[in-house]
Short mmCIF file of C-alpha atoms and ligand atoms in Angstrom, two decimals:
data_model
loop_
_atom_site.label_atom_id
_atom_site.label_comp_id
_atom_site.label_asym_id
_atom_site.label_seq_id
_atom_site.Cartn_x
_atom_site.Cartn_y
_atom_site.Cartn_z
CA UNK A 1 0.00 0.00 0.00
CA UNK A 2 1.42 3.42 -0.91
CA UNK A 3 1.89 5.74 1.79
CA UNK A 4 0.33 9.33 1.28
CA UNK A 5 3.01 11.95 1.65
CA UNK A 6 1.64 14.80 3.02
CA UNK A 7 4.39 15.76 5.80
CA UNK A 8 6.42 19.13 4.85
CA UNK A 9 9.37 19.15 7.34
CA UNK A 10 10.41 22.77 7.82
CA UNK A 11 13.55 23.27 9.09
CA UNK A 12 15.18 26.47 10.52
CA UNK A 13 18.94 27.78 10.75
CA UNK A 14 18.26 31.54 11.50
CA UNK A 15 18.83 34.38 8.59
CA UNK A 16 17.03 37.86 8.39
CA UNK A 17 13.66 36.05 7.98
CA UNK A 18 13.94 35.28 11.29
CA UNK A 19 15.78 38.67 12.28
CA UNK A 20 14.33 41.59 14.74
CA UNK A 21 14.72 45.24 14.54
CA UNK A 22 13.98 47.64 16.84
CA UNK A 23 11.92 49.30 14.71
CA UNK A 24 8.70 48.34 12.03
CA UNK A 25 10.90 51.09 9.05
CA UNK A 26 14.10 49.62 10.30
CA UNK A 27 14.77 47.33 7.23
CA UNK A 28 18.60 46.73 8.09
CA UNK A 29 19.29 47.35 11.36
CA UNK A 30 18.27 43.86 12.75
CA UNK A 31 19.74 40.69 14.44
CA UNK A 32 19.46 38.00 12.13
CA UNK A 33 18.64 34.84 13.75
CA UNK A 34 16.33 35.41 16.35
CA UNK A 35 12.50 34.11 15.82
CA UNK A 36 12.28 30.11 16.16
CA UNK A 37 10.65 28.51 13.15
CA UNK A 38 7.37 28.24 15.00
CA UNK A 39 7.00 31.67 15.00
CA UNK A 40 7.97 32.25 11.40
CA UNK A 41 4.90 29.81 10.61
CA UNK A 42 2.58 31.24 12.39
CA UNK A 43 -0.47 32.20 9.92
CA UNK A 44 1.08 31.40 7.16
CA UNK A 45 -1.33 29.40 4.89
CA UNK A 46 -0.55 25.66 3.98
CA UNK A 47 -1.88 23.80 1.09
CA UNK A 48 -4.91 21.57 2.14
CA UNK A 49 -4.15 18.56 3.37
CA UNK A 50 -0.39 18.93 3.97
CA UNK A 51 1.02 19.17 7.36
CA UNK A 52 4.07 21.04 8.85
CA UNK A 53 6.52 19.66 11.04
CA UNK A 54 8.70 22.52 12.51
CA UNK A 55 12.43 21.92 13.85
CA UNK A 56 15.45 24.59 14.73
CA UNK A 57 18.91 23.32 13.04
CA UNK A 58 20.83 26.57 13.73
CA UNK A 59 19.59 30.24 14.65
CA UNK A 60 22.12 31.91 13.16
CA UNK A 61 23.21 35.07 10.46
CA UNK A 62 23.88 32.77 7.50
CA UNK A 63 27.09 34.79 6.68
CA UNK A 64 28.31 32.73 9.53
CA UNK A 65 27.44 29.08 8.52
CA UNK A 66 30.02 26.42 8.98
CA UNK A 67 30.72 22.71 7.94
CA UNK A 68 29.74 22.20 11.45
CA UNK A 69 25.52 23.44 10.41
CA UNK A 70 25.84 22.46 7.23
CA UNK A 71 26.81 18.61 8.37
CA UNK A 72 24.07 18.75 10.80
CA UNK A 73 21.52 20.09 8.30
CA UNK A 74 22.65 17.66 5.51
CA UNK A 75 21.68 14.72 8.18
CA UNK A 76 18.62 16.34 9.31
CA UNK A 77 17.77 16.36 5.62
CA UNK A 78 18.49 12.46 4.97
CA UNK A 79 16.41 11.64 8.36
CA UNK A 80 13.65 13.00 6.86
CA UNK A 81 13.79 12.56 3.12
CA UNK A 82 13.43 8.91 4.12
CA UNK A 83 10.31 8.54 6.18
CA UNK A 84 7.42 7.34 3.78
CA UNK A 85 4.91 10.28 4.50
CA UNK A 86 7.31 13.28 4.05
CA UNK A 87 6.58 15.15 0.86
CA UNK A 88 9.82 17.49 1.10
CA UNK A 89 11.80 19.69 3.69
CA UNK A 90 11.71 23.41 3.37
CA UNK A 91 14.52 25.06 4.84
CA UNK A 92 14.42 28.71 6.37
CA UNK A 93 17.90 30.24 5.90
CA UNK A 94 19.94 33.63 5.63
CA UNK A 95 20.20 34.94 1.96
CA UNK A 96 24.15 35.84 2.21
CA UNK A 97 25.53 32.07 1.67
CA UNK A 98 21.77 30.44 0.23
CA UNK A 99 23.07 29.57 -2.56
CA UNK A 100 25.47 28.19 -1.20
CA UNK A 101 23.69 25.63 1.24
CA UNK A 102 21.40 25.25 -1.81
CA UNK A 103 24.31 23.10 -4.01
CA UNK A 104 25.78 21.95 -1.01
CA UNK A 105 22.91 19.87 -0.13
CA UNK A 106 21.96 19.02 -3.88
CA UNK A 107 25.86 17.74 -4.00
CA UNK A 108 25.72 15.58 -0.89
CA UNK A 109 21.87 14.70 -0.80
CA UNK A 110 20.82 14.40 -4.59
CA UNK A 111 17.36 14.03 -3.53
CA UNK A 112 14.43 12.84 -5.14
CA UNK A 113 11.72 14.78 -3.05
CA UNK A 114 12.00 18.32 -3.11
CA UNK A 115 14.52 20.59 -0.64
CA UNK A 116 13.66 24.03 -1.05
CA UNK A 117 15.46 26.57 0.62
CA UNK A 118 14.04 30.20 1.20
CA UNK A 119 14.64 33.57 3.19
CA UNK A 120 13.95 37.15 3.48
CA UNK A 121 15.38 40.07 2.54
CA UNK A 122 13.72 42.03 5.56
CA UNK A 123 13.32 41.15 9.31
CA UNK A 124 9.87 40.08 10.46
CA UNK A 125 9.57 42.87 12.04
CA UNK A 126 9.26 44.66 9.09
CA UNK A 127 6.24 46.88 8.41
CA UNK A 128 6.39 45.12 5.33
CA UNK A 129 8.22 41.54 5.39
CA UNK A 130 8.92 39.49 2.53
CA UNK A 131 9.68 36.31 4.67
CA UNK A 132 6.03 35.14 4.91
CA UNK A 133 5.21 35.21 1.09
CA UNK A 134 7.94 33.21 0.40
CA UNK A 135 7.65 30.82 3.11
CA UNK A 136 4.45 30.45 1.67
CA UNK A 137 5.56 29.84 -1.66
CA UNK A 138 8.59 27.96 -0.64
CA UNK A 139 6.01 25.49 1.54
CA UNK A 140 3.31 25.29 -1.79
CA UNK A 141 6.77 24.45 -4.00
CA UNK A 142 7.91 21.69 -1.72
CA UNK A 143 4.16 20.25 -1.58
CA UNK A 144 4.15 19.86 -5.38
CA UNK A 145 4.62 16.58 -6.44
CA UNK A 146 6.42 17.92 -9.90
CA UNK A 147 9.33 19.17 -8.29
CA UNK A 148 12.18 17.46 -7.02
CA UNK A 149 16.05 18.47 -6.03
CA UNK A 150 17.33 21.14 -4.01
CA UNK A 151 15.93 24.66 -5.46
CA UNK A 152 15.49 28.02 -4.02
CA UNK A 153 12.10 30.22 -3.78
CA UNK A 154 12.48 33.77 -3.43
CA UNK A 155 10.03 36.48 -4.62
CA UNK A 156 7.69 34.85 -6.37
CA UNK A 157 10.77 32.25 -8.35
CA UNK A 158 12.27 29.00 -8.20
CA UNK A 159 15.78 29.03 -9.00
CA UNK A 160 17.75 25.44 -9.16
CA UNK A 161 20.73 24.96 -6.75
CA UNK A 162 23.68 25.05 -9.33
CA UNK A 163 22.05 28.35 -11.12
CA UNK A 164 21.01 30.25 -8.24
CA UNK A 165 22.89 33.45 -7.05
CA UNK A 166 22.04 36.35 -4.66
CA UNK A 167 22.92 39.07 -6.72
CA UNK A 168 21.42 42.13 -5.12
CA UNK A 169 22.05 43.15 -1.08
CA UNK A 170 18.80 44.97 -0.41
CA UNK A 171 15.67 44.39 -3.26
CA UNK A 172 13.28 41.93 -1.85
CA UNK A 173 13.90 40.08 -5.73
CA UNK A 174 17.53 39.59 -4.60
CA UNK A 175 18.21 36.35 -6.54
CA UNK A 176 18.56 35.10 -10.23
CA UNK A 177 19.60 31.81 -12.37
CA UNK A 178 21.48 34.39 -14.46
CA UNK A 179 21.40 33.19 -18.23
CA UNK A 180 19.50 29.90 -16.95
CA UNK A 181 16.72 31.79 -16.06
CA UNK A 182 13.89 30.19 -12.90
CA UNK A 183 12.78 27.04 -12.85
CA UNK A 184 9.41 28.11 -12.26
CA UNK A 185 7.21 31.09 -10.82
CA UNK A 186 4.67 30.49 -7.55
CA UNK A 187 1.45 32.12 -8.13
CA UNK A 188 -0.99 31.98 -5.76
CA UNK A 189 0.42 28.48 -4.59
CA UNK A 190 0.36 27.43 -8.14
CA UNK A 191 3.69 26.18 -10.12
CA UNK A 192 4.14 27.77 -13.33
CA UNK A 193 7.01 25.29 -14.85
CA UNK A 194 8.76 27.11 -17.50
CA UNK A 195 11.96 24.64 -18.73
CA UNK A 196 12.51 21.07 -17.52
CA UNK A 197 13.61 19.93 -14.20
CA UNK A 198 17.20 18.84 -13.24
CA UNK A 199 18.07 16.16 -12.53
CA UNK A 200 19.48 15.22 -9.03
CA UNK A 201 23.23 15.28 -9.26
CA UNK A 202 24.90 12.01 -8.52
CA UNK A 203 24.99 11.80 -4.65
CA UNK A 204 28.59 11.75 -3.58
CA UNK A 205 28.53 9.37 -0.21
CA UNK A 206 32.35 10.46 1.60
CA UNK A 207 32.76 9.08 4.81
CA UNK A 208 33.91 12.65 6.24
CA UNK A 209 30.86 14.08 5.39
CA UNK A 210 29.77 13.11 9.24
CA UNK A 211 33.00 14.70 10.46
CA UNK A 212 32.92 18.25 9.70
CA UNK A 213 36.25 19.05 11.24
CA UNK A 214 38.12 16.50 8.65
CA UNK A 215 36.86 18.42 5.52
CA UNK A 216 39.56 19.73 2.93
CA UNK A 217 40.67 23.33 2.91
CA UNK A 218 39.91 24.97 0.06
CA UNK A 219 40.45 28.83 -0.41
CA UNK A 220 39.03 31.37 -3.22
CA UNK A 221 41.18 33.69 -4.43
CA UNK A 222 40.68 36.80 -6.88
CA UNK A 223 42.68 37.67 -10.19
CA UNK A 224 42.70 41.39 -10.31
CA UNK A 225 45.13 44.65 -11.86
CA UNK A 226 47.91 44.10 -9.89
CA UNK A 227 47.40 40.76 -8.58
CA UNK A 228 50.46 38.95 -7.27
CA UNK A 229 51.65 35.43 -5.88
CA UNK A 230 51.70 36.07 -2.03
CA UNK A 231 48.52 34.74 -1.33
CA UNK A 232 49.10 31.57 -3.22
CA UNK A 233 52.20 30.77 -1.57
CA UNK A 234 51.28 31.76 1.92
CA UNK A 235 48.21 29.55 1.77
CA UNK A 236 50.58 26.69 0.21
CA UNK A 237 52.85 27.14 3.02
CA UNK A 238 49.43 26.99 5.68
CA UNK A 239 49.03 23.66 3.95
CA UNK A 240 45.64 24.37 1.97
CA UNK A 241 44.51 21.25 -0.09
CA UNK A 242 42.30 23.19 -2.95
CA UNK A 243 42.68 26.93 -4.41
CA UNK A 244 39.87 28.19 -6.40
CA UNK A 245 40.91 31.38 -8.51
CA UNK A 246 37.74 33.96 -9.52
CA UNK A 247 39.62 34.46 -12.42
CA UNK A 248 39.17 38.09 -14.92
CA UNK A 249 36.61 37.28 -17.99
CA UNK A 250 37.03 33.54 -19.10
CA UNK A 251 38.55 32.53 -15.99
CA UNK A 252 42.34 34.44 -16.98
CA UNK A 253 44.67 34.85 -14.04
CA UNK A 254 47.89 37.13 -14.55
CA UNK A 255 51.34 36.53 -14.82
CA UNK A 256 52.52 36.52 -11.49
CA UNK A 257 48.98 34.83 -10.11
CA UNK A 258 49.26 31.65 -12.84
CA UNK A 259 53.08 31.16 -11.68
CA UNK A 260 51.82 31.01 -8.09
CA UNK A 261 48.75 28.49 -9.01
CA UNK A 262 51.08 26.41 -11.48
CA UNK A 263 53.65 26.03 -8.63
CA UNK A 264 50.92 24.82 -6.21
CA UNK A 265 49.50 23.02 -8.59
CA UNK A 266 52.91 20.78 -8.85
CA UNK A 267 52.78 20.78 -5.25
CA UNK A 268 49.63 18.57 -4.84
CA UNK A 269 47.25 21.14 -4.10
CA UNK A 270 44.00 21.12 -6.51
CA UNK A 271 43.84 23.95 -8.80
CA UNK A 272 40.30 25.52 -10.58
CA UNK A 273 39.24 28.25 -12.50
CA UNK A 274 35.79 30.18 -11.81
CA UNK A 275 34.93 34.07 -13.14
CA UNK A 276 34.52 37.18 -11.25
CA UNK A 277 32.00 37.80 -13.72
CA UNK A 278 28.37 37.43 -12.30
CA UNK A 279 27.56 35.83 -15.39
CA UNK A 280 28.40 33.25 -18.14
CA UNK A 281 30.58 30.32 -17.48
CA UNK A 282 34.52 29.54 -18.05
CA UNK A 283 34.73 27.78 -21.99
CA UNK A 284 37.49 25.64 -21.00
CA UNK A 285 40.61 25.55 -23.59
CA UNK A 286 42.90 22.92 -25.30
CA UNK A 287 45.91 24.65 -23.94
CA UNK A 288 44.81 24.89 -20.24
CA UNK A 289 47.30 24.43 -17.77
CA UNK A 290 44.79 25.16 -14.55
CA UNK A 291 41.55 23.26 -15.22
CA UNK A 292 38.26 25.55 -14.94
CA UNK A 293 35.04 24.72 -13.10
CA UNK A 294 32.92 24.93 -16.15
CA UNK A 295 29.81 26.20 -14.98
CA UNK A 296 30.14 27.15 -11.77
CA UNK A 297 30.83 30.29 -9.70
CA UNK A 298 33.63 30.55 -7.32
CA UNK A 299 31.71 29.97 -4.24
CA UNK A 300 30.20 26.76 -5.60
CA UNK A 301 33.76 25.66 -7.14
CA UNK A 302 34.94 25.96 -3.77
CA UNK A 303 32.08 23.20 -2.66
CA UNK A 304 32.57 21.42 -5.24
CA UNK A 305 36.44 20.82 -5.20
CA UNK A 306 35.37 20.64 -1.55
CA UNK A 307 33.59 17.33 -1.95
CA UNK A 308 35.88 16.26 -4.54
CA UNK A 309 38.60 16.28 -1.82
CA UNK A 310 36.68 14.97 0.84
CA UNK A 311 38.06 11.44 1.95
N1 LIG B 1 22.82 38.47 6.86
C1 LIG B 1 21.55 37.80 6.64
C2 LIG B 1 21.82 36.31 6.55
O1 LIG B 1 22.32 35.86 5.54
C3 LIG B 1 20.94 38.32 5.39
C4 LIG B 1 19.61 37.71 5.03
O2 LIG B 1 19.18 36.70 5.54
O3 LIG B 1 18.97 38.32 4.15
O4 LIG B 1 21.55 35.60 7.47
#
C-alpha cells in the first residue's frame, strides 16, 4: 500500500527572515537569527491537506554558517527525506551564503523529493516583510509533487541549486539563475514550470561528510590589476589542499597569479578556475594548464572541489 506523503518538514537555521529590529521602518538594522521557526509559521497558509513539522537546526546570520551546520543540516535532511509520509523539507535560511547551502545539499543529498530553501530580505519585524510570502511559496513548491532536487524560492521564483545566485544586497527580488533563467514562478500556490527539471546530481557518499572538522581546505582567491603570488604561496605554506581562482573574464589569471597556481598546482594542491564575472561560465581551452570549473561560480567551485577532496 502506498503511503500518502503529506508531511512538509520545515527546518530552521536563522537568517534575516527570522531577524528583529527595533523598529517596524528599520529594514537593516536587525539581528538575524532570532525568531524560532514556529514563529515564522505562524499564519502562514498551507496547502490543504499537507502538514508542517517545525524543527530549529541553527539560529544563526547565515554569513556565519560552517561545515559544522551544514553537516548537521545535511543529516537532518536524509532523516527525513526517508520517512514514507514526508513530501519534502523546506529550509528557512539567511540569503548571504543560500546559494550556497542550496548546491551543497543538492551535492551531498541528490534528492528525489523536493529541498527548497528560502529567506527574506527584511526582518519580520518589518512593516512590510517578505519572509512570509515566500515561506508560503517555498512550503506550496515543496508540496508539489512535480518538483524534485534542491531549489530556491524567493520572490515569487524558483531558482535550481547550481544556477542560483544572490545578486542584489537589499531588493526583496535579490536572486537570479542568471542566463538559466527560474525554474518556475509560484502564483498563488500554483507552479508555473517554465523549462525542464534537473536532474538530481549524482549523490557523492564520503565518509567525512559526518566529520565536519576533517573536511579539505579549500580557499578562493581573486585575479585582479595588480594581482600577485603572495597569497598563493602563503596559503601553500598553511598547507591548503584546494585553491579556487575567480579568475578576470574567461577565468584568466595574470602573470605573477598563474606562476603562483602552477607552482601549487605541482605541489599537490587542486587547482580551478571560476569568473569574477556574475555571469556566463569559463569555456574551457585545449591549452589549459589550470583546469576551470565549467559552470560554476567561485563559491560553488569551492564546494565542489570541496567534496571532490573529501576522503
Ligand atoms: N545576513 C543575513 C543572513 O544571511 C541576510 C539575510 O538573511 O537576508 O543571514
Amino acid at each position: 500500500m502506498q503511503v500518502a506523503r503529506e508531511e512538509i518538514i520545515v527546518l530552521g537555521t536563522g537568517g534575516t527572515i527570522a531577524g528583529r529590529a527595533a523598529s517596524a521602518a528599520d529594514n537593516v538594522g536587525y539581528r538575524a537569527g532570532e525568531l524560532g521557526v514556529d514563529e515564522l509559521l505562524r499564519g502562514v497558509p498551507v496547502p490543504p491537506g499537507v502538514r508542517l513539522h517545525a524543527e530549529e537546526v541553527a539560529q544563526i546570520d547565515s554569513k556565519d554558517m560552517d561545515f559544522a551546520v551544514w553537516a548537521t543540516l545535511a543529516g537532518r535532511c536524509a532523516h527525513w527525506l526517508a520517512q514514507e509520509d514526508v513530501a519534502g523539507v523546506v529550509v528557512t535560511h539567511g540569503t548571504d551564503t543560500m546559494e550556497e547551502t542550496a548546491f551543497f545539499l543538492h551535492r551531498v543529498l541528490g534528492p528525489g523529493k523536493p529541498v527548497v530553501l528560502t529567506g527574506a530580505m527584511r526582518p519580520a519585524t518589518s512593516a512590510a516583510p517578505d519572509g512570509p510570502q515566500n515561506l508560503a511559496d517555498a512550503i506550496a513548491v515543496a508540496a508539489d509533487p512535480q518538483v524534485r532536487g534542491v531549489c530556491v524560492v524567493f520572490a515569487g521564483a524558483v531558482h535550481g541549486a547550481s544556477d542560483v545566485q544572490k545578486v542584489h544586497s537589499y531588493r526583496t527580488d535579490a536572486f537570479s539563475s542568471g542566463d538559466a533563467g527560474p525554474l518556475a514562478y509560484v502564483e498563488e500556490g500554483r507552479l508555473r514550470v517554465l523549462r525542464p527539471w534537473p536532474g538530481p546530481a549524482t549523490k557523492g557518499a564520503a565518509p567525512a561528510l559526518l566529520r565536519p572538522a576533517a573536511w579539505p581546505r579549500v580557499e578562493i582567491l581573486v585575479n585582479h590589476a595588480g594581482a600577485g603570488r603572495a597569497i598563493v604561496d602563503a596559503l601553500v605554506k598553511d598547507g591548503v589542499a584546494g585553491l579556487v581562482v575567480a579568475g578576470t573574464g574567461n577565468g584568466t589569471v595574470n602573470h605573477a597569479l598563474e606562476a603562483g597556481l602552477l607552482e601549487a598546482q605541482q605541489h599537490g594542491v587542486a587547482v580551478r578556475r571560476a569568473s569574477r564575472c556574475a555571469q556566463g561560465r569559463v569555456l574551457p581551452t585545449p591549452n589549459d594548464r589550470l583546469p576551470a570549473a565549467v559552470g560554476l561560480s567561485p563559491v560553488k567551485a569551492r564546494i565542489a572541489l570541496m567534496l571532490e577532496l573529501m576522503p
